[in-house]
Amino acid sequence: MDRIETKNLVLRKAKESDLDAIYRNIWSDSSVAETMMWKPTESYEEAVDRLKRTLLYQSQYPAFFVCLKETDEPIGFAGMREAEPGVYEETGICVAVKCQNRGFGKEILGALLELAFVHYEGDRFIYAFMQHNIRSKNVCLRYGFQYLSTGVEVREWDQKEHTCEYYYLDKDEYLKRRNSEQ
């Protein structure tokens, strides 16, 4: 799957022409990186290299740039991977500061859940976030995720330890909630 549309967004594979916007909106913003495991990109040259790696990664996994539907401007990224047969986990959901507090996190997570449970016929979805990221926690709780565990992750680039919470949602619960909302 190369493209997913939601009410306000398009999740699609990256293009070389996305470089300026993704660098400006996400990769160079250290405040966004504070709740993520990746290192902020410090120069345009680093961004060029990062886009090459992103294009390769997205060719192998269900990972996407998140774009505004009306302009196609990349304002974030999202992805998931199959951790074990039938179990998918998100690999990051990120939205530019200028686009936060507009419900986009919920739209993105909804799109990933549809992809995991309906398109790939997965059984479980795992969602993780840094404990201080209350917005991320609220997004998963709106979908009915249940607490799984807490652990400490060390961010590779700065060696900073972060307490992370892990939540899960099973397919049956997701489908039951989805069908009751329709």
mmCIF file of C-alpha atoms in Angstrom, residues 45-166:
data_model
loop_
_atom_site.group_PDB
_atom_site.id
_atom_site.type_symbol
_atom_site.label_atom_id
_atom_site.label_comp_id
_atom_site.label_asym_id
_atom_site.label_seq_id
_atom_site.Cartn_x
_atom_site.Cartn_y
_atom_site.Cartn_z
ATOM 1 C CA GLU A 45 23.170 18.092 3.452
ATOM 2 C CA GLU A 46 22.156 15.738 6.279
ATOM 3 C CA ALA A 47 18.540 16.069 5.125
ATOM 4 C CA VAL A 48 19.480 14.959 1.601
ATOM 5 C CA ASP A 49 21.105 11.833 3.036
ATOM 6 C CA ARG A 50 18.182 11.235 5.388
ATOM 7 C CA LEU A 51 15.707 11.420 2.517
ATOM 8 C CA LYS A 52 17.681 8.772 0.620
ATOM 9 C CA ARG A 53 17.508 6.479 3.658
ATOM 10 C CA THR A 54 13.805 7.257 4.068
ATOM 11 C CA LEU A 55 13.039 6.384 0.447
ATOM 12 C CA LEU A 56 14.780 3.031 0.883
ATOM 13 C CA TYR A 57 13.052 2.314 4.205
ATOM 14 C CA GLN A 58 9.622 3.231 2.840
ATOM 15 C CA SER A 59 10.154 0.915 -0.134
ATOM 16 C CA GLN A 60 10.431 -2.005 2.311
ATOM 17 C CA TYR A 61 7.916 -1.137 5.061
ATOM 18 C CA PRO A 62 4.462 0.411 5.513
ATOM 19 C CA ALA A 63 5.889 3.833 6.339
ATOM 20 C CA PHE A 64 4.669 7.142 4.966
ATOM 21 C CA PHE A 65 5.012 10.881 4.898
ATOM 22 C CA VAL A 66 1.892 12.524 6.306
ATOM 23 C CA CYS A 67 0.678 15.291 4.001
ATOM 24 C CA LEU A 68 -2.110 17.830 4.132
ATOM 25 C CA LYS A 69 -4.752 16.644 1.702
ATOM 26 C CA GLU A 70 -5.465 20.093 0.277
ATOM 27 C CA THR A 71 -1.817 21.024 -0.467
ATOM 28 C CA ASP A 72 0.165 17.724 -0.403
ATOM 29 C CA GLU A 73 2.669 19.427 1.943
ATOM 30 C CA PRO A 74 4.500 16.876 4.117
ATOM 31 C CA ILE A 75 3.793 17.755 7.747
ATOM 32 C CA GLY A 76 4.857 14.520 9.401
ATOM 33 C CA PHE A 77 5.481 10.835 9.080
ATOM 34 C CA ALA A 78 4.038 7.578 10.330
ATOM 35 C CA GLY A 79 4.687 3.914 9.982
ATOM 36 C CA MET A 80 4.430 0.436 11.375
ATOM 37 C CA ARG A 81 6.092 -2.932 11.064
ATOM 38 C CA GLU A 82 5.124 -6.512 11.686
ATOM 39 C CA ALA A 83 6.914 -7.374 14.943
ATOM 40 C CA GLU A 84 5.797 -11.000 14.799
ATOM 41 C CA PRO A 85 3.160 -12.781 12.721
ATOM 42 C CA GLY A 86 -0.117 -10.897 13.107
ATOM 43 C CA VAL A 87 1.315 -8.328 15.528
ATOM 44 C CA TYR A 88 2.003 -4.852 14.210
ATOM 45 C CA GLU A 89 3.681 -2.019 16.043
ATOM 46 C CA GLU A 90 3.875 1.601 15.136
ATOM 47 C CA THR A 91 7.360 2.839 14.288
ATOM 48 C CA GLY A 92 6.612 6.474 14.951
ATOM 49 C CA ILE A 93 3.871 8.998 14.422
ATOM 50 C CA CYS A 94 5.058 12.557 14.124
ATOM 51 C CA VAL A 95 3.263 15.810 13.259
ATOM 52 C CA ALA A 96 4.789 19.268 12.753
ATOM 53 C CA VAL A 97 4.243 21.743 15.578
ATOM 54 C CA LYS A 98 2.251 24.048 13.290
ATOM 55 C CA CYS A 99 -0.238 21.214 12.682
ATOM 56 C CA GLN A 100 -0.627 19.858 16.196
ATOM 57 C CA ASN A 101 -3.872 20.083 18.179
ATOM 58 C CA ARG A 102 -5.979 19.552 15.049
ATOM 59 C CA GLY A 103 -6.836 15.871 15.514
ATOM 60 C CA PHE A 104 -4.278 14.671 12.992
ATOM 61 C CA GLY A 105 -2.693 12.173 15.400
ATOM 62 C CA LYS A 106 -6.027 10.401 15.749
ATOM 63 C CA GLU A 107 -6.504 10.370 11.955
ATOM 64 C CA ILE A 108 -3.026 8.936 11.438
ATOM 65 C CA LEU A 109 -3.417 6.237 14.065
ATOM 66 C CA GLY A 110 -6.823 5.343 12.624
ATOM 67 C CA ALA A 111 -5.264 4.917 9.191
ATOM 68 C CA LEU A 112 -2.531 2.645 10.583
ATOM 69 C CA LEU A 113 -5.098 0.569 12.476
ATOM 70 C CA GLU A 114 -7.164 0.089 9.319
ATOM 71 C CA LEU A 115 -4.027 -0.921 7.458
ATOM 72 C CA ALA A 116 -2.939 -3.397 10.148
ATOM 73 C CA PHE A 117 -6.310 -4.949 10.947
ATOM 74 C CA VAL A 118 -8.270 -4.738 7.702
ATOM 75 C CA HIS A 119 -5.713 -4.679 4.896
ATOM 76 C CA TYR A 120 -3.045 -6.919 6.504
ATOM 77 C CA GLU A 121 -5.531 -8.872 8.676
ATOM 78 C CA GLY A 122 -3.366 -8.476 11.775
ATOM 79 C CA ASP A 123 -4.507 -9.550 15.236
ATOM 80 C CA ARG A 124 -2.847 -6.992 17.520
ATOM 81 C CA PHE A 125 -1.385 -3.491 17.311
ATOM 82 C CA ILE A 126 1.255 -2.188 19.733
ATOM 83 C CA TYR A 127 1.574 1.535 20.366
ATOM 84 C CA ALA A 128 4.460 3.100 22.308
ATOM 85 C CA PHE A 129 5.268 6.596 23.478
ATOM 86 C CA MET A 130 7.555 8.409 25.855
ATOM 87 C CA GLN A 131 5.815 8.699 29.194
ATOM 88 C CA HIS A 132 5.910 12.504 29.176
ATOM 89 C CA ASN A 133 4.111 12.628 25.810
ATOM 90 C CA ILE A 134 0.565 12.981 27.164
ATOM 91 C CA ARG A 135 -0.896 13.861 23.736
ATOM 92 C CA SER A 136 0.283 10.562 22.332
ATOM 93 C CA LYS A 137 -1.152 8.676 25.292
ATOM 94 C CA ASN A 138 -4.517 10.398 24.850
ATOM 95 C CA VAL A 139 -4.627 9.460 21.160
ATOM 96 C CA CYS A 140 -4.219 5.752 21.856
ATOM 97 C CA LEU A 141 -6.673 5.795 24.752
ATOM 98 C CA ARG A 142 -9.347 7.275 22.450
ATOM 99 C CA TYR A 143 -9.118 4.086 20.406
ATOM 100 C CA GLY A 144 -9.445 1.866 23.462
ATOM 101 C CA PHE A 145 -5.849 0.703 23.753
ATOM 102 C CA GLN A 146 -4.973 -1.198 26.931
ATOM 103 C CA TYR A 147 -1.810 -0.850 29.008
ATOM 104 C CA LEU A 148 0.818 -3.499 28.276
ATOM 105 C CA SER A 149 4.064 -2.470 29.993
ATOM 106 C CA THR A 150 6.565 0.248 30.831
ATOM 107 C CA GLY A 151 10.228 0.180 29.890
ATOM 108 C CA VAL A 152 13.284 2.354 29.573
ATOM 109 C CA GLU A 153 14.659 3.127 26.127
ATOM 110 C CA VAL A 154 17.998 4.835 25.535
ATOM 111 C CA ARG A 155 18.004 7.259 22.645
ATOM 112 C CA GLU A 156 21.004 6.313 20.545
ATOM 113 C CA TRP A 157 22.138 9.750 19.426
ATOM 114 C CA ASP A 158 22.232 11.493 22.826
ATOM 115 C CA GLN A 159 22.217 8.511 25.221
ATOM 116 C CA LYS A 160 19.237 10.023 27.049
ATOM 117 C CA GLU A 161 17.046 7.508 28.867
ATOM 118 C CA HIS A 162 13.300 7.753 28.363
ATOM 119 C CA THR A 163 10.595 5.871 30.188
ATOM 120 C CA CYS A 164 8.224 4.533 27.557
ATOM 121 C CA GLU A 165 4.759 3.090 27.909
ATOM 122 C CA TYR A 166 3.458 0.343 25.649
#
